Each structure stands twice: as structure tokens, then as C-alpha cells.
Amino acid sequence: MKKIIYIFAIFALLAVTGFIFFKSFRGITPRATVANNSELYEKQNFNHADMIQLPSPDTKGKMSLEEALTLRRSIRSYTSEELTLKELSQLLWSAQGVTNERGFRTAPSAGATFPLEMFVVANNVEQLKQGIYHYNPFENTLEVKHLKDVSSDLMRASLSQSMLAEGAAVLVFGAVFERTTDRYGERGERYVYNEIGHASQNVHLQAAALNLGTVVIGAYRDDEVENILELDSEIRVLYMMPVGRPR
Ligand SMILES: Cc1cc2nc3c(=O)[nH]c(=O)nc-3n(C[C@H](O)[C@H](O)[C@H](O)COP(=O)(O)O)c2cc1C
């Protein structure tokens, strides 16, 4: 009997130590590395055969940050020219690109919980069929979700804002709130909204530096947009940014 109690006590001790160890590292471990690469991706049934490797993003540009800040403006009218894959890669990287070996990103994230998932609606992008794609920041790839033209549906769901159909691409900012609220409770919601602001401003400045036009779109019917894009039920769309060459 004594032996059983000893064994039980050792197991309990190991379990408690493991739990404390896990908890203490949660604040610095990019949980999204786990969530993104396995849990979420598996849940969404991405067809890994349909992956597009994006060109490597540049980490040096032609325009200074100060110039980009001065030039940044909401631009709502675009030419019909296509967006290059390199430009799209650069924009996605500016939003959520991985910039160190721990999986940390171009935008800050509360407790490194990384709630954001980027999607692209490709309307007129070099080498991409019209459709909806998911950005994998770890692999720098796009995963094909659905190959279909959603441009006019998206425009209608966004109070007929024509930029959604005219943009060569629309960057969609999705968020899995639970990744952050699991850690921070209700306050985590605020953090997710904060984070969307960081990531979208990065895209705004990156677009300015590439002489591209964009605008943040907050006015749309949430459920309708999420249905059109056929996103997983845990993903909320918090912003959309159409991108094109300024007319
Ligand atoms: C939260 C938020 C939501 C917005 N939603 C829209 C929108 O749905 N459609 C739009 O055309 N502009 C939208 N904008 C862009 C603003 O209209 C724009 O930033 C403002 O007119 C200032 O112009 P600027 O961005 O050129 O400085 C939004 C901006 C913010 C911050």
C-alpha cells in the first residue's frame, strides 16, 4: 500500500512540475506555432497539394519609413493592372511575416498568442487563379481554399463599396479570439483589436512604399462576409484591405 502511495505521489509531483513549467513558458512561447501549423490547419482541411510558394519578401526597400508615413493615404480607386506575386508576398509579410526563429511576427502580439490569420481574395494577381487563399507565414505559402470569383458578392456584403471588387486583391484579416482570450480572459478581446490595428497599419505603410493603393474596410456585414469566404466558424473577419495600383 505504501509503495502505491509513493508511486502516486511521484506521478502527482511530476504532473504539477510539468504544469508549472508549461505555464511559465506560455508567455514567451509562440503558441501560434502550434496552433497554426497543426490544430488550425488540420481543422480547416487545407489541401496541402494546392500550395503556392510565395517569392521571398524583401527586408530592404526603396522608400524610407518617413516617406511612407507621409505618403500613406486611403486610396479607393485602382487601375485594372494585375498585382505581382512578389507584391502580394510583400504585403502579407508586412502584416504577419515571421521575423525570428521563435515564430514572432512583423506586428506585435499580446503574450505572443498570435490570433491573426490572413486570407487573400485574388481577383487579378499574377500566377493566381481567382479565389480565396490562406497565408501560411511559416512556410511563406498560400494555401488554396476555394477557387471562385467572390468579388461582387464581397462588394455587396460591404455596402456596395466598389473597391472590394476592383482591387486586384483583397487582404482579409481574420482572428481566432480564443487564442488570446484563453490567456487574458475578456481583456484578450481588446488585445485582438489592438493587434489588427498594428498589422493593418503595417500593410498600409508597405503599400505606400510599393506605390500601391489600399484602404481599410470596416463597414460590412460580418456573417455575410464570413459565409462568402467560407471561413472556419472560429474565425472572425475584422478588417479587409483591397489593394491595387492607384488610378
Ligand atoms: C476602423 C476604421 C474603419 C474604416 N472603414 C472604412 C470603410 O469601410 N470604407 C472606407 O472607404 N474607408 C474606411 N476607413 C478609412 C477612413 O475613411 C480613412 O482612414 C479616413 O477617411 C482618413 O483618411 P486617410 O486614411 O487617407 O488618412 C476606415 C478607417 C478606420 C480606422
JSON list of N, CA and C in Angstrom, two decimals, residues 61-73 201 204-212:
[
{"chain": "A", "resi": 61, "resn": "GLY", "atom": "N", "xyz": [13.96, 48.24, -48.53]},
{"chain": "A", "resi": 61, "resn": "GLY", "atom": "CA", "xyz": [13.12, 48.81, -49.58]},
{"chain": "A", "resi": 61, "resn": "GLY", "atom": "C", "xyz": [13.71, 50.08, -50.16]},
{"chain": "A", "resi": 62, "resn": "LYS", "atom": "N", "xyz": [12.93, 50.66, -51.10]},
{"chain": "A", "resi": 62, "resn": "LYS", "atom": "CA", "xyz": [13.44, 51.86, -51.78]},
{"chain": "A", "resi": 62, "resn": "LYS", "atom": "C", "xyz": [12.97, 53.14, -51.11]},
{"chain": "A", "resi": 63, "resn": "MET", "atom": "N", "xyz": [11.95, 53.02, -50.25]},
{"chain": "A", "resi": 63, "resn": "MET", "atom": "CA", "xyz": [11.37, 54.23, -49.64]},
{"chain": "A", "resi": 63, "resn": "MET", "atom": "C", "xyz": [11.64, 54.23, -48.14]},
{"chain": "A", "resi": 64, "resn": "SER", "atom": "N", "xyz": [11.93, 55.40, -47.59]},
{"chain": "A", "resi": 64, "resn": "SER", "atom": "CA", "xyz": [12.16, 55.46, -46.14]},
{"chain": "A", "resi": 64, "resn": "SER", "atom": "C", "xyz": [10.82, 55.33, -45.41]},
{"chain": "A", "resi": 65, "resn": "LEU", "atom": "N", "xyz": [10.89, 54.95, -44.16]},
{"chain": "A", "resi": 65, "resn": "LEU", "atom": "CA", "xyz": [9.68, 54.85, -43.34]},
{"chain": "A", "resi": 65, "resn": "LEU", "atom": "C", "xyz": [8.99, 56.21, -43.26]},
{"chain": "A", "resi": 66, "resn": "GLU", "atom": "N", "xyz": [9.78, 57.26, -43.13]},
{"chain": "A", "resi": 66, "resn": "GLU", "atom": "CA", "xyz": [9.20, 58.61, -43.01]},
{"chain": "A", "resi": 66, "resn": "GLU", "atom": "C", "xyz": [8.44, 58.99, -44.29]},
{"chain": "A", "resi": 67, "resn": "GLU", "atom": "N", "xyz": [9.01, 58.62, -45.44]},
{"chain": "A", "resi": 67, "resn": "GLU", "atom": "CA", "xyz": [8.31, 58.92, -46.70]},
{"chain": "A", "resi": 67, "resn": "GLU", "atom": "C", "xyz": [7.00, 58.13, -46.78]},
{"chain": "A", "resi": 68, "resn": "ALA", "atom": "N", "xyz": [7.06, 56.86, -46.39]},
{"chain": "A", "resi": 68, "resn": "ALA", "atom": "CA", "xyz": [5.85, 56.02, -46.44]},
{"chain": "A", "resi": 68, "resn": "ALA", "atom": "C", "xyz": [4.77, 56.58, -45.52]},
{"chain": "A", "resi": 69, "resn": "LEU", "atom": "N", "xyz": [5.20, 57.04, -44.34]},
{"chain": "A", "resi": 69, "resn": "LEU", "atom": "CA", "xyz": [4.23, 57.63, -43.39]},
{"chain": "A", "resi": 69, "resn": "LEU", "atom": "C", "xyz": [3.60, 58.89, -43.99]},
{"chain": "A", "resi": 70, "resn": "THR", "atom": "N", "xyz": [4.42, 59.69, -44.67]},
{"chain": "A", "resi": 70, "resn": "THR", "atom": "CA", "xyz": [3.91, 60.92, -45.26]},
{"chain": "A", "resi": 70, "resn": "THR", "atom": "C", "xyz": [2.96, 60.63, -46.42]},
{"chain": "A", "resi": 71, "resn": "LEU", "atom": "N", "xyz": [3.31, 59.59, -47.20]},
{"chain": "A", "resi": 71, "resn": "LEU", "atom": "CA", "xyz": [2.53, 59.27, -48.40]},
{"chain": "A", "resi": 71, "resn": "LEU", "atom": "C", "xyz": [1.25, 58.49, -48.10]},
{"chain": "A", "resi": 72, "resn": "ARG", "atom": "N", "xyz": [1.22, 57.78, -46.98]},
{"chain": "A", "resi": 72, "resn": "ARG", "atom": "CA", "xyz": [0.09, 56.88, -46.71]},
{"chain": "A", "resi": 72, "resn": "ARG", "atom": "C", "xyz": [-1.23, 57.63, -46.76]},
{"chain": "A", "resi": 73, "resn": "ARG", "atom": "N", "xyz": [-2.13, 57.16, -47.60]},
{"chain": "A", "resi": 73, "resn": "ARG", "atom": "CA", "xyz": [-3.46, 57.75, -47.74]},
{"chain": "A", "resi": 73, "resn": "ARG", "atom": "C", "xyz": [-4.42, 56.63, -48.06]},
{"chain": "A", "resi": 201, "resn": "GLN", "atom": "N", "xyz": [-1.89, 48.60, -40.18]},
{"chain": "A", "resi": 201, "resn": "GLN", "atom": "CA", "xyz": [-1.05, 49.79, -40.44]},
{"chain": "A", "resi": 201, "resn": "GLN", "atom": "C", "xyz": [0.24, 49.37, -41.15]},
{"chain": "A", "resi": 204, "resn": "HIS", "atom": "N", "xyz": [-0.70, 49.13, -44.67]},
{"chain": "A", "resi": 204, "resn": "HIS", "atom": "CA", "xyz": [-0.90, 50.47, -45.23]},
{"chain": "A", "resi": 204, "resn": "HIS", "atom": "C", "xyz": [0.46, 51.08, -45.62]},
{"chain": "A", "resi": 205, "resn": "LEU", "atom": "N", "xyz": [1.44, 50.97, -44.71]},
{"chain": "A", "resi": 205, "resn": "LEU", "atom": "CA", "xyz": [2.75, 51.58, -44.97]},
{"chain": "A", "resi": 205, "resn": "LEU", "atom": "C", "xyz": [3.51, 50.82, -46.05]},
{"chain": "A", "resi": 206, "resn": "GLN", "atom": "N", "xyz": [3.37, 49.49, -46.03]},
{"chain": "A", "resi": 206, "resn": "GLN", "atom": "CA", "xyz": [4.04, 48.69, -47.05]},
{"chain": "A", "resi": 206, "resn": "GLN", "atom": "C", "xyz": [3.46, 49.02, -48.42]},
{"chain": "A", "resi": 207, "resn": "ALA", "atom": "N", "xyz": [2.14, 49.17, -48.50]},
{"chain": "A", "resi": 207, "resn": "ALA", "atom": "CA", "xyz": [1.51, 49.52, -49.78]},
{"chain": "A", "resi": 207, "resn": "ALA", "atom": "C", "xyz": [2.03, 50.87, -50.27]},
{"chain": "A", "resi": 208, "resn": "ALA", "atom": "N", "xyz": [2.11, 51.82, -49.36]},
{"chain": "A", "resi": 208, "resn": "ALA", "atom": "CA", "xyz": [2.62, 53.15, -49.75]},
{"chain": "A", "resi": 208, "resn": "ALA", "atom": "C", "xyz": [4.05, 53.03, -50.28]},
{"chain": "A", "resi": 209, "resn": "ALA", "atom": "N", "xyz": [4.87, 52.21, -49.62]},
{"chain": "A", "resi": 209, "resn": "ALA", "atom": "CA", "xyz": [6.28, 52.06, -50.03]},
{"chain": "A", "resi": 209, "resn": "ALA", "atom": "C", "xyz": [6.40, 51.36, -51.38]},
{"chain": "A", "resi": 210, "resn": "LEU", "atom": "N", "xyz": [5.36, 50.61, -51.78]},
{"chain": "A", "resi": 210, "resn": "LEU", "atom": "CA", "xyz": [5.39, 49.92, -53.08]},
{"chain": "A", "resi": 210, "resn": "LEU", "atom": "C", "xyz": [4.60, 50.68, -54.14]},
{"chain": "A", "resi": 211, "resn": "ASN", "atom": "N", "xyz": [4.18, 51.90, -53.80]},
{"chain": "A", "resi": 211, "resn": "ASN", "atom": "CA", "xyz": [3.33, 52.71, -54.70]},
{"chain": "A", "resi": 211, "resn": "ASN", "atom": "C", "xyz": [2.03, 52.00, -55.04]},
{"chain": "A", "resi": 212, "resn": "LEU", "atom": "N", "xyz": [1.49, 51.29, -54.08]},
{"chain": "A", "resi": 212, "resn": "LEU", "atom": "CA", "xyz": [0.18, 50.65, -54.27]},
{"chain": "A", "resi": 212, "resn": "LEU", "atom": "C", "xyz": [-0.86, 51.39, -53.45]}
]
